[in-house]
C-alpha positions as MATLAB code, in Angstrom:
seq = 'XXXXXXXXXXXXXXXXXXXXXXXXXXXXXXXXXXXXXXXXXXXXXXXXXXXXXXXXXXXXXXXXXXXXXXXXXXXXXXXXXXXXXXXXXXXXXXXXXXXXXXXXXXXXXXXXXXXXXXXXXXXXXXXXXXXXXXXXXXXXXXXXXXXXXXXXXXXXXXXXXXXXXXXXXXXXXXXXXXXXXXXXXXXXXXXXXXXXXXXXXXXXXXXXXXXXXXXXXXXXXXXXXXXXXXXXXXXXXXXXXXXXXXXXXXXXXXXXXXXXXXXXXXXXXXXXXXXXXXXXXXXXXXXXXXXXXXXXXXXXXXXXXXXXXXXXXXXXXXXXXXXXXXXXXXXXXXXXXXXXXXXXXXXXXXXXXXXXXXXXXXXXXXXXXXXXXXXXXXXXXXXXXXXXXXXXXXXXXXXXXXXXXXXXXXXXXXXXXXXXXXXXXXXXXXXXXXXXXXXXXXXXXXXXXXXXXXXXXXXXXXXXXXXXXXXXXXXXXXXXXXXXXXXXXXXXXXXXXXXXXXXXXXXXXXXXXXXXXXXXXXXXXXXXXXXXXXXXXXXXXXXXXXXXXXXXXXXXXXXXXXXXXXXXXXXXXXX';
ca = [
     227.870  146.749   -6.243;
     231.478  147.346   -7.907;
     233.989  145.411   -5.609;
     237.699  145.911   -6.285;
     240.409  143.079   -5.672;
     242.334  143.932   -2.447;
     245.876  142.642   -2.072;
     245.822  141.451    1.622;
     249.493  141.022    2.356;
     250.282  144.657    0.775;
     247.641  146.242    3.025;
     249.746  144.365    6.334;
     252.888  145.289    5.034;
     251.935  149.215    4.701;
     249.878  149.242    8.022;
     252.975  147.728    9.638;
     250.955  144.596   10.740;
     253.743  142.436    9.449;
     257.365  143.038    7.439;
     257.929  142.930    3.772;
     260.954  140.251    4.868;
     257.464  137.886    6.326;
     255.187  138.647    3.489;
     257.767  137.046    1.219;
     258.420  133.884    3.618;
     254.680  133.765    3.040;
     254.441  134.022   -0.075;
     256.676  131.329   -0.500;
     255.549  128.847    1.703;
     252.156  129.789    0.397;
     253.018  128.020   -3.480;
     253.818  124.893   -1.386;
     251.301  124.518    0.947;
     248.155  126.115   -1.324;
     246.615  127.842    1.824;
     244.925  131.373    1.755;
     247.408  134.517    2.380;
     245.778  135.126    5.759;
     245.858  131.223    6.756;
     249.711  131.249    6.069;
     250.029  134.319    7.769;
     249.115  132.482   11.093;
     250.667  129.382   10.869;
     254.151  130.686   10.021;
     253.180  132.900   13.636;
     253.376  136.684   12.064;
     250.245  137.439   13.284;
     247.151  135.546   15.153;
     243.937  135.499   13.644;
     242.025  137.427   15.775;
     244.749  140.633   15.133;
     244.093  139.378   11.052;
     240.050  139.613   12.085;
     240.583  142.923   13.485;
     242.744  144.472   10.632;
     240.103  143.144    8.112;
     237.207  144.567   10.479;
     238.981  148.119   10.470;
     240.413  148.859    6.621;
     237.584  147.160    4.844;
     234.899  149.046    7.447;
     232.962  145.925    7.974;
     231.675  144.279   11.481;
     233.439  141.707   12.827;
     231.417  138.946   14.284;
     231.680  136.420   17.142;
     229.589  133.599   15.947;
     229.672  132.011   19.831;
     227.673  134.815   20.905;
     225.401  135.235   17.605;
     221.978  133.966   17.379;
     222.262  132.153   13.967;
     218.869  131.307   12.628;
     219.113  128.241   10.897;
     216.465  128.483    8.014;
     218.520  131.913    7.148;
     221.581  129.989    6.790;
     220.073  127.562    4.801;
     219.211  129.833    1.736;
     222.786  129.582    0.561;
     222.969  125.881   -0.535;
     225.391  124.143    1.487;
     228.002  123.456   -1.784;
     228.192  127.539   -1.441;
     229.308  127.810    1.779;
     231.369  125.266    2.002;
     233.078  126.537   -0.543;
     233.263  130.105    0.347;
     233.724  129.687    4.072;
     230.527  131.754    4.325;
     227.377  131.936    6.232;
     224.066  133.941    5.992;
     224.080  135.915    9.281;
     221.130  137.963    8.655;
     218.332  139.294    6.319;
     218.207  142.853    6.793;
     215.407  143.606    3.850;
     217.710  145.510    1.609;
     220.527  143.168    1.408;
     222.061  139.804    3.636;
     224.851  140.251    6.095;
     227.038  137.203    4.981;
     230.282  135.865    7.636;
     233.299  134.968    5.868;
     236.311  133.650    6.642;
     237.563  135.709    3.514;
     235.829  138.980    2.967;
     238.320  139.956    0.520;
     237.397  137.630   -1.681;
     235.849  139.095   -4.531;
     234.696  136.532   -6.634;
     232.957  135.015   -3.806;
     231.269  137.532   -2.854;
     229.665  138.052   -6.746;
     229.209  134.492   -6.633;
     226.551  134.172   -3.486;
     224.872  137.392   -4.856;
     224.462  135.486   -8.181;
     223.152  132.805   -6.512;
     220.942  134.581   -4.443;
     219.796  137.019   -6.569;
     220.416  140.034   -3.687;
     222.583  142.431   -2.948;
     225.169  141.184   -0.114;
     227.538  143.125    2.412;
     230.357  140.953    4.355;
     231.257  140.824    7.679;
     234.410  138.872    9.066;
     234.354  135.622   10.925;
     237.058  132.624   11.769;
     236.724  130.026   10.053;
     236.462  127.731   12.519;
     233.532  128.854   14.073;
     231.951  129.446    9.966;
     232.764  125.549    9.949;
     231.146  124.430   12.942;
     227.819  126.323   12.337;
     227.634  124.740    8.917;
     228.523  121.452   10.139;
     225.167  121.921   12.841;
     222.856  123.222   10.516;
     223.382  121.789    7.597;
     222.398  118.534    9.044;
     221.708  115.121    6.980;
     218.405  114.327    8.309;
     216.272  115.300    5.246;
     218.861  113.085    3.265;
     218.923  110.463    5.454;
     214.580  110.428    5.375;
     214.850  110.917    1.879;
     216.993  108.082    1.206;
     215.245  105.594    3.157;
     212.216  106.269    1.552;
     214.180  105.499   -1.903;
     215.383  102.507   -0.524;
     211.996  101.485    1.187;
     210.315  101.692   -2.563;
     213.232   99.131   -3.658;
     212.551   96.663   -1.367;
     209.112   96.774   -2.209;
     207.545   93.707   -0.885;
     207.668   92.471    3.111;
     210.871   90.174    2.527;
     214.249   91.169    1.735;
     216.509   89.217   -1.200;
     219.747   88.810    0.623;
     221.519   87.351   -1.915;
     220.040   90.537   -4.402;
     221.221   92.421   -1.364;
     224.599   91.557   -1.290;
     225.377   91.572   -4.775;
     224.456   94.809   -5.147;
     226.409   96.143   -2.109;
     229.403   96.753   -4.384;
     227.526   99.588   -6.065;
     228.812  103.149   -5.412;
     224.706  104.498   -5.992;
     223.056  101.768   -4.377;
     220.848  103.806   -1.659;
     221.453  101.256    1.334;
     225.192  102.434    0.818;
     224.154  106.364    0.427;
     221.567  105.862    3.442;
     224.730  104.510    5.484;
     226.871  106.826    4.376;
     224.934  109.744    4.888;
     224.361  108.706    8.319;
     227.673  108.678    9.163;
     228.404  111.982    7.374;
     225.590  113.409    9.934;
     226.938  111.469   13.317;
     230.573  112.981   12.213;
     229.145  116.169   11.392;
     227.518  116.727   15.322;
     230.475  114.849   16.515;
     228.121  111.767   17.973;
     230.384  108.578   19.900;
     227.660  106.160   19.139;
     224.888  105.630   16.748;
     222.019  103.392   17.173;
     219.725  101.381   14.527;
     216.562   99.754   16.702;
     213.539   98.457   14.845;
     210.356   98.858   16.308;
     206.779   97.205   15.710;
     206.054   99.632   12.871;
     209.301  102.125   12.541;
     212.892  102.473   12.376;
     214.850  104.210   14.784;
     217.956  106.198   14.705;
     219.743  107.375   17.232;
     222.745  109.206   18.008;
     224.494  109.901   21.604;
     225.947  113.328   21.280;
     227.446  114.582   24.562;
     226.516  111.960   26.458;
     222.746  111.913   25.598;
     220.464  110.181   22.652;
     218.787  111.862   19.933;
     216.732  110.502   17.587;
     215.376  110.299   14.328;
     211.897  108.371   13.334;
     211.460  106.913   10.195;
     208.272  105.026    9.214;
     210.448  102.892    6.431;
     210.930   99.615    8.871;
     211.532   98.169    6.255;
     214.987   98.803    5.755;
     216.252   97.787    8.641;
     217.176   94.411    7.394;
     219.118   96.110    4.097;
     220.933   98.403    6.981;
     221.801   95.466    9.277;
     223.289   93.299    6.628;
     225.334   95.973    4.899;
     226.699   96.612    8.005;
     227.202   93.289    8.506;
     229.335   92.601    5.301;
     231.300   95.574    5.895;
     232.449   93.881    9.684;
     232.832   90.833    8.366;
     230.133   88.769   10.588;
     228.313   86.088    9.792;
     225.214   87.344    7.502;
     222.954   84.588    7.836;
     223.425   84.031   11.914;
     220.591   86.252   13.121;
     219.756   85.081   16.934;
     223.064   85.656   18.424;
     224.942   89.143   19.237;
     227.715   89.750   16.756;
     230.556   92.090   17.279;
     233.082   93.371   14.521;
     235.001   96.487   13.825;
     236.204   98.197   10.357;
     237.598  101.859    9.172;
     236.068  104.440    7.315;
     237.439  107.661    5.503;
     234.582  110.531    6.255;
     235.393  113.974    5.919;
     239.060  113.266    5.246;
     239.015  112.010    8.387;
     240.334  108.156    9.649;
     237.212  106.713   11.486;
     237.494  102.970   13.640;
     233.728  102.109   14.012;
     232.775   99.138   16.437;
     230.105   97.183   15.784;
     227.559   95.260   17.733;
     224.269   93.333   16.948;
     222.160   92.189   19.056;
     218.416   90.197   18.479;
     215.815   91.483   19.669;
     211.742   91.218   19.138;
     211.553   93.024   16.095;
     214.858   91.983   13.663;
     217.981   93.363   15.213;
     219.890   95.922   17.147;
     222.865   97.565   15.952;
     225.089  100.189   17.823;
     227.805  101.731   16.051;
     230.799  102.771   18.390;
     232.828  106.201   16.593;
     236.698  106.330   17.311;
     238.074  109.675   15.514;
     241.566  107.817   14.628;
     242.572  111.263   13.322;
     242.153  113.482   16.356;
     244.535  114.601   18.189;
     244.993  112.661   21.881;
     244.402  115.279   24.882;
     247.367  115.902   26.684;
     247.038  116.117   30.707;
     246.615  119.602   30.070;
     243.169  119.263   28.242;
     241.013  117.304   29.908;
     239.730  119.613   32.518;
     241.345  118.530   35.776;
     241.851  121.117   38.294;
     245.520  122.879   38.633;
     246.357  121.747   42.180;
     244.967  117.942   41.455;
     246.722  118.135   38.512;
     250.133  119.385   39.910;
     249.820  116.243   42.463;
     248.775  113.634   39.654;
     251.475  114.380   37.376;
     254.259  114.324   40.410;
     252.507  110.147   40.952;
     252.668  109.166   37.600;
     256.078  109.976   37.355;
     257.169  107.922   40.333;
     258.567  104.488   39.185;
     256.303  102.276   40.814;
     252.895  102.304   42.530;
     249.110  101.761   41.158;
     246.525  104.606   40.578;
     243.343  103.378   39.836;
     241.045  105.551   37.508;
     237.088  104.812   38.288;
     233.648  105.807   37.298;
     230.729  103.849   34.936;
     231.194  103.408   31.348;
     231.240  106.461   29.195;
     232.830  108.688   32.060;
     236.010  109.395   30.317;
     238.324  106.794   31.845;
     240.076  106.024   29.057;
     240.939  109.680   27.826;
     242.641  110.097   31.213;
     244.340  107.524   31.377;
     245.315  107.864   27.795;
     246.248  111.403   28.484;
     248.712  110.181   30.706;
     250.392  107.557   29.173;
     251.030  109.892   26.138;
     252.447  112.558   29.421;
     255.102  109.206   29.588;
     255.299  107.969   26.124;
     259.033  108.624   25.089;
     262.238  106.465   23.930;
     263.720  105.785   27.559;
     260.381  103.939   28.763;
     258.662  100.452   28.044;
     254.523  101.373   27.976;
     252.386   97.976   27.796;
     248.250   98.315   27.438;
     246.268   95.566   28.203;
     242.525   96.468   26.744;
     239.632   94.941   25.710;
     239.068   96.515   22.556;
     242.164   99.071   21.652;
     240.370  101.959   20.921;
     243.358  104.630   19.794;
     246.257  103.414   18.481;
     249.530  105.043   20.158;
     252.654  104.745   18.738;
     255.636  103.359   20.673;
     253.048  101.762   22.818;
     252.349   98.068   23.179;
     249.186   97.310   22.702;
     247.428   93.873   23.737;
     243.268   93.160   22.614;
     241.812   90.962   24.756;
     240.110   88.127   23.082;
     238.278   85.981   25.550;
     237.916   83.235   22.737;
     240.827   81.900   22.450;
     241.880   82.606   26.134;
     243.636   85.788   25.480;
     242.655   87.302   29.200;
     243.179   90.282   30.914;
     245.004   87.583   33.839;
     247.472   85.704   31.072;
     248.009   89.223   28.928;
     249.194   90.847   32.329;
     251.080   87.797   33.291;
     252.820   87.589   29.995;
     253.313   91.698   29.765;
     255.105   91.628   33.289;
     257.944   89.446   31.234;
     258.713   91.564   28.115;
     260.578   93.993   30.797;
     257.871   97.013   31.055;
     258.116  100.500   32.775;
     254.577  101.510   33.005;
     251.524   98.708   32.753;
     248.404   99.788   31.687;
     245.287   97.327   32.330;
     241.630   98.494   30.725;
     239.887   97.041   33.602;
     240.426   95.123   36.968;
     237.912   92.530   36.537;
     238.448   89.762   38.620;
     240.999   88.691   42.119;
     243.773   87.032   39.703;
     243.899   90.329   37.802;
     243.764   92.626   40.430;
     246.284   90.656   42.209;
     249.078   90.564   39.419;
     248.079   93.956   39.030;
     248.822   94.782   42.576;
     252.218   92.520   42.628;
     253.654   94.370   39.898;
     252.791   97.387   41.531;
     255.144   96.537   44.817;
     257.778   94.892   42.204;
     258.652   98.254   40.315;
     256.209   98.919   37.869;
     253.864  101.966   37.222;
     250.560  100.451   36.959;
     247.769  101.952   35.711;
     244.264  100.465   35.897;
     240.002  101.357   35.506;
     237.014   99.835   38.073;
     233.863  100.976   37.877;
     232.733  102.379   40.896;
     230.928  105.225   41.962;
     233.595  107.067   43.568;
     236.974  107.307   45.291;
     236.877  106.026   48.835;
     234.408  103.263   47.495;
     237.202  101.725   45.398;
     239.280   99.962   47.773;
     236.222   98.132   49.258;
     235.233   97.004   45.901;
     239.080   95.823   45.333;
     238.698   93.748   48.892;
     235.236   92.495   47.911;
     237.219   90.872   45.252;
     239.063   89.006   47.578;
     242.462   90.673   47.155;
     244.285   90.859   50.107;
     244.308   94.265   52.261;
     248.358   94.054   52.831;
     248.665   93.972   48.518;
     245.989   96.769   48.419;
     247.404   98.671   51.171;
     251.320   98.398   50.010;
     250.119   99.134   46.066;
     247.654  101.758   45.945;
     249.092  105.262   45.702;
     245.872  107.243   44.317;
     242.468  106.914   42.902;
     240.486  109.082   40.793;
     236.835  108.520   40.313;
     235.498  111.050   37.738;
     232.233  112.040   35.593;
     231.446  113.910   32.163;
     229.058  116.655   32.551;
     227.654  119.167   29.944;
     228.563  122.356   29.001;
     225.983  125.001   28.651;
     226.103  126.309   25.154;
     227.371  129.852   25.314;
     225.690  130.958   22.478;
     222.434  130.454   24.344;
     223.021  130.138   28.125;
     220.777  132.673   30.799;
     220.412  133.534   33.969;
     218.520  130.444   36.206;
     216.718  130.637   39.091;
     217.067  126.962   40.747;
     213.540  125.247   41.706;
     212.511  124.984   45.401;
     213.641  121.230   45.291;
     216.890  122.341   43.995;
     217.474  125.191   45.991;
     216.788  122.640   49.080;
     219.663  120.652   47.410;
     222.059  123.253   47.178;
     221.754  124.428   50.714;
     222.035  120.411   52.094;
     225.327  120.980   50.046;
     227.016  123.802   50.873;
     224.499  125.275   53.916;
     224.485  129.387   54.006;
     226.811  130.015   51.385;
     224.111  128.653   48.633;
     222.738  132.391   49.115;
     225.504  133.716   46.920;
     225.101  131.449   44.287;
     224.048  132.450   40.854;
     223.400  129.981   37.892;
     222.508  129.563   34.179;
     220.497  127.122   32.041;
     220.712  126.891   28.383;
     217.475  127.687   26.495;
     218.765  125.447   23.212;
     219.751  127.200   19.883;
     220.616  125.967   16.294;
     224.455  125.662   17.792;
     223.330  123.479   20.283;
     221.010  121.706   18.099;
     218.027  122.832   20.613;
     219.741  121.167   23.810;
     220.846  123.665   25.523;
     224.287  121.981   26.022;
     227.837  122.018   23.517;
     230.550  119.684   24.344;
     231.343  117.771   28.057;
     234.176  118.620   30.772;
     235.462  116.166   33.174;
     234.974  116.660   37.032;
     237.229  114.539   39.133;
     237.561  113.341   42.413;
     241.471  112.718   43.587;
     242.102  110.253   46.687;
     245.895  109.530   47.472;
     246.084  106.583   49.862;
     247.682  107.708   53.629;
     249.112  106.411   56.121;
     246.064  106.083   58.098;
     244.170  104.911   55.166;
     247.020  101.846   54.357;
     246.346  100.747   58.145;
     242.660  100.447   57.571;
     243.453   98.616   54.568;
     246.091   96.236   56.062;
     243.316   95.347   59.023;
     240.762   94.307   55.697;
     238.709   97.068   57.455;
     236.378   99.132   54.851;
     235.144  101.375   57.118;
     237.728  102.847   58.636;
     239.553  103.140   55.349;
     236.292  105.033   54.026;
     235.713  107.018   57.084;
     239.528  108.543   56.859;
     239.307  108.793   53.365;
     236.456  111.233   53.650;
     237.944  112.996   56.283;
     241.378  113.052   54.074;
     242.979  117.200   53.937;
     241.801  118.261   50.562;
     239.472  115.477   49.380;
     236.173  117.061   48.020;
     233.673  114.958   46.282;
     232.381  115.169   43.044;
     228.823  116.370   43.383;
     230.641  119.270   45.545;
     233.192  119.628   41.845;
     230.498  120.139   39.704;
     228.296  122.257   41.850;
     231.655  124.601   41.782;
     231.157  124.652   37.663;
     227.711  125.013   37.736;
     228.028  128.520   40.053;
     230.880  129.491   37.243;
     228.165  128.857   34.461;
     230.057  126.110   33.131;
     227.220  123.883   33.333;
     223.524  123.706   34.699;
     222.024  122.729   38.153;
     219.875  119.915   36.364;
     223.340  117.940   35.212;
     224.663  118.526   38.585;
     222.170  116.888   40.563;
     222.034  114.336   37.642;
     225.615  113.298   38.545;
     224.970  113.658   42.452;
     222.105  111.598   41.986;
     224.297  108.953   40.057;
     226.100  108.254   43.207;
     225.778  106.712   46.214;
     226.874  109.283   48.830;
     226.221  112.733   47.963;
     227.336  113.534   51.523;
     225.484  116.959   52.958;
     228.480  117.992   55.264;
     230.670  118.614   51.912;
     231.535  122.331   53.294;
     233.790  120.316   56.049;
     235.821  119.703   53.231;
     236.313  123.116   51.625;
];
C-alpha cells in the first residue's frame, strides 16, 4: 500500500483549523520541547484534541474511534509486541480478514504505519485514537503476569535446594540481572501499570501468593515457586533498611522508587506468620498531581458549604470513615484549597504520605515519644493558621485538638467511625468533655469509596428480589422508577466489571440544637437532631443516587450500606 508523507500543520493552516501566525509559534516551541506537531498544537491551546481527532478523521477518510466504548479484545492487541506499540502509540483494534484496523495516536505517521505491517506481515488501515486512552489499554493488557511467572520460575531453579544462602543472597542483590531484582521489579512495573495502592506477598503451605488491591479490592496471582518467598522478603528487606536476620517480629520501613518515570514512596511492612513472612507493600504516586476540592467527587451544594467552613479562621471539622475510605485525599484536597504565602499549615501524621510544599509536616514516631499529644502540643507554639492532625486517637489529643479549635485555629482532624452523627458520641466516649465538643465542632464528614462501573462494559441490571426489597425499605414507591446497570467485566476492566472509585459523602454541620445536646453529654439527643438536621442525607441514600445514574452498581451500594451501622429505612424524610 503506497502511503505518502502528509504535512499536518499545512493541512490546518489551509482548512483554516489554525493560522499560519500559530503554526509557526508551534513550530518553534516544537524544536524545544521535542513533542509531535499535533501534541504542541494542544498544549499551546490552538486547538483541542478532539477538534485535531476530528480533522484527522475527515481529510485522511479514516474512522475515528472511542476506545471507552470499544470492545478491545485483548489477545488481538497482543499480536503487535508491546515494544511496537509503545512506540507507535498504536493498538490492534480489529482483524477484519483482509487487513487489521490499527488506533493511533498518529495516523499520519508513515513510517509507522510500514513498520507494524513489516512486523506483522499484513496489510494495515489506521483509524484515529487519543493517546491517552491508546496508553491506558496498553498499560491493561499488556500486563506483567507471564513475566512475573516466568521469572519466578528462573529464580525458583536458582535457589535450587529447600534453604536459602542469605549471605549468597545479599551479595548478589547489587546485580542489575539478578532475577529476585527483575521478579521485584517487574512486579512493580505491573501494580503501577493497573494503578494498584497495595501489593501483597503471603506464603502459603505449598505456594506463593501475590496480590494486588486495585480499586479497593484484591487480585491475585498463584505461583507454585514458594520457594522464593524468602529471596523476595529479604530483598525487600535490604532495600528498607530492616533488620535481615530478625524474622519473628513485624518490621516496617519505607524507600523510593523511579518506575515509569514516575517518583514512587513504597511503605513497607512484614509481618510473621505460619509459613515465613508477610509483606504488604503500600504505593504513594509522589508524582501525581494532588486533587483539588474540585476533583474528588463531592456534591456542588456540600461542596459550596464546605469550602465557605474551611475558610473560617477557627473551628474543627472532623473527616471520618474506616481506613482506605479516602480521608486523607480530602483532607489533603483541602489543605492544598488553603496552602498559600499568608497562612501557617502544620500536619501532624503518622506516616506523611504526600509531601506538600510550604506545609509543615510532623511523622509520628511512637519510639522515641514523638506522639500525636506532644507533636500537637508543640505545633500549637510555632504560631499556626490551620492544624492538621492524621487521627484523634486518644482524650489528650482530642482535647488539645478541641482547645485549639476555640483558641483561633482551623483544625482539621480523621476518626474512624461509621458515619456522621455517630462521631460526636465516639469523641464523648473518649472522655472529652461535651462543652469542648459542643463549642469546637463546626462539621463532620463521614465518607466511603465506591466503584465505578466500567463504561466500556456496563448494561442494563435488573436488581434481585432481595435487592429490590432493599431499595424500596430505602426510598418506598419511588424505587419503581429506578433503572440500574452492572458491569459484565472486559479487558479494560481487567474482567471486574469496575474502573476507578468516586467518593460519596455524608456532610453534618453542628446546630444549635445539636451543641445543646452536646453541652448536656447527651448522645442521643445530639444523634436524634442530627438525623433530623434540614439537608442531612446519609450515605447509603448518596450512593443509591449514583447507582440509579449508572455511576456504580446495586451490589457496591448495599456493600457500603451494609458496612454501616444504621442504614435507616425512612431516608425519603430526608430528601
Amino acid at each position: 500500500m503506497k502511503r505518502k508523507k502528509i504535512r499536518i500543520g499545512e493541512l490546518l493552516v489551509s482548512n483554516g483549523v489554525i493560522s499560519e501566525d500559530q503554526l509557526e509559534t508551534a513550530l518553534a516551541e516544537q524544536k524545544k520541547t521535542g513533542l509531535k506537531l499535533g501534541r504542541q498544537l494542544i498544549a499551546e491551546g490552538f486547538l483541542d484534541e478532539d477538534g485535531l481527532l476530528s480533522f484527522l478523521s475527515e481529510q485522511l477518510d479514516i474512522p475515528c474511534v472511542d476506545l471507552g466504548q470499544f470492545n478491545v479484545q485483548a489477545e488481538v492487541v497482543k499480536t503487535l509486541p508491546e515494544t511496537y506499540a509503545r512506540r507507535f502509540r498504536a493498538v490492534v483494534l480489529e482483524d477484519r480478514k483482509d487487513h487489521l484496523l490499527v488506533g493511533m495516536a498518529d495516523p499520519t505517521n508513515i513510517f509507522a504505519l510500514d513498520e507494524i505491517e513489516r512486523t506483522l506481515k499484513r496489510n494495515v488501515h489506521p483509524a484515529v485514537v487519543r493517546e491517552s486512552e491508546i496508553l491506558h489499554t496498553i498499560d491493561l493488557v499488556y500486563r506483567k503476569t507471564d513475566e512475573i511467572s516466568s521469572l519466578a520460575e528462573e529464580l525458583d531453579e536458582e535457589l535450587h535446594g529447600s534453604a536459602v544462602d542469605l549471605s549468597m543472597l545479599e551479595s548478589k542483590v547489587e546485580e542489575s540481572d539478578a532475577p529476585v531484582v527483575r521478579l521485584l521489579k517487574s512486579i512493580f512495573e505491573d501494580a503501577i501499570q493497573i494503578n494498584s495502592s497495595d501489593i501483597h506477598i503471603e506464603p502459603d503451605e505449598n505456594v506463593l501468593r501475590i496480590r494486588q488491591r486495585v480499586d479497593g479490592v484484591l487480585q491475585e496471582q498463584v505461583m507454585k515457586e514458594k520457594r522464593i518467598a524468602p529471596a523476595l522478603v529479604l530483598r525487600l528487606k535490604l532495600m528498607s533498611g530492616l533488620d535481615i536476620s530478625e524474622k519473628r517480629l513485624p518490621q516496617d520501613g519505607r524507600f523510593n522508587i523511579r518506575v515509569s518515570n514516575r517518583s514512587i514512596d513504597v511503605r513497607l511492612s512484614t509481618m510473621p506468620v505460619q509459613h515465613g513472612e508477610s509483606v504488604v507493600i503500600r504505593l504513594l504516586d509522589q508524582s501525581e498531581e494532588h486533587l483539588g476540592l474540585d476533583q474528588i467527587g463531592m456534591p456542588e451544594k456540600m461542596l459550596a458549604r464546605f469550602r465557605t467552613l474551611i475558610h473560617r479562621p477557627h473551628g474543627l471539622i472532623l473527616v471520618t470513615g474506616p481506613t482506605g475510605s479516602g480521608k486523607t485525599t480530602t483532607l489533603y484536597a483541602a489543605l492544598t484549597e488553603l496552602n498559600n504565602p499568608s497562612s501557617k499549615i502544620i500536619t501532624v501524621e503518622d506516616p506523611v504520605e504526600y509531601r506538600i510544599p510550604r506545609l509543615n509536616q510532623v511523622q509520628i514516631n511512637h519510639k522515641i515519644g514523638l506522639t500525636f499529644s506532644s507533636v500537637l502540643r508543640a505545633a500549637l507554639r510555632q504560631d499556626p493558621d490551620v492544624v492538621m492532625v492524621g487521627e484523634m486517637r486518644d482524650q489528650e489529643t482530642a482535647e488539645i485538638g478541641m482547645r485549639a479549635a476555640m483558641t483561633g485555629h482551623l483544625v482539621f482532624a480523621t476518626l474512624h467511625t461509621n458515619d456522621a452523627p455517630s462521631t460526636a458520641s465516639r469523641i464523648l466516649d473518649m472522655g472529652v468533655d461535651g462543652f469542648l465538643v459542643a463549642t469546637a465542632l463546626r462539621a463532620v464528614i463521614a465518607q466511603r469509596l465506591i466503584r465505578k462501573l466500567c463504561k466500556s462494559c456496563a448494561e442494563p441490571y435488573e436488581p434481585r428480589q432481595i435487592e429490590q426489597e432493599w431499595i424500596r425499605a430505602m426510598v418506598g414507591e419511588r424505587a419503581q422508577g429506578l433503572q440500574f446497570k452492572l458491569g459484565i467485566g472486559c479487558p479494560r476492566c481487567n474482567n471486574t466489571g469496575y474502573r476507578g472509585r468516586v467518593g460519596v459523602y455524608e456532610f453534618l454541620e453542628v446546630s444549635g440544637e445539636m451543641a445543646s445536646a452536646l453541652r448536656d453529654n447527651c448522645a442521643a439527643t445530639y444523634a436524634k437532631a442530627a438525623y433530623a438536621a434540614p439537608g442531612y442525607q446519609p450515605l447509603s441514600y448518596r450512593a443509591l443516587e449514583y447507582a440509579a445514574r449508572g455511576i456504580t452498581s446495586i451490589e457496591e451500594v448495599v456493600r457500603v450500606a451494609g458496612e454501616l451501622e444504621d442504614a435507616r429505612v425512612d431516608i425519603h424524610d430526608h430528601d
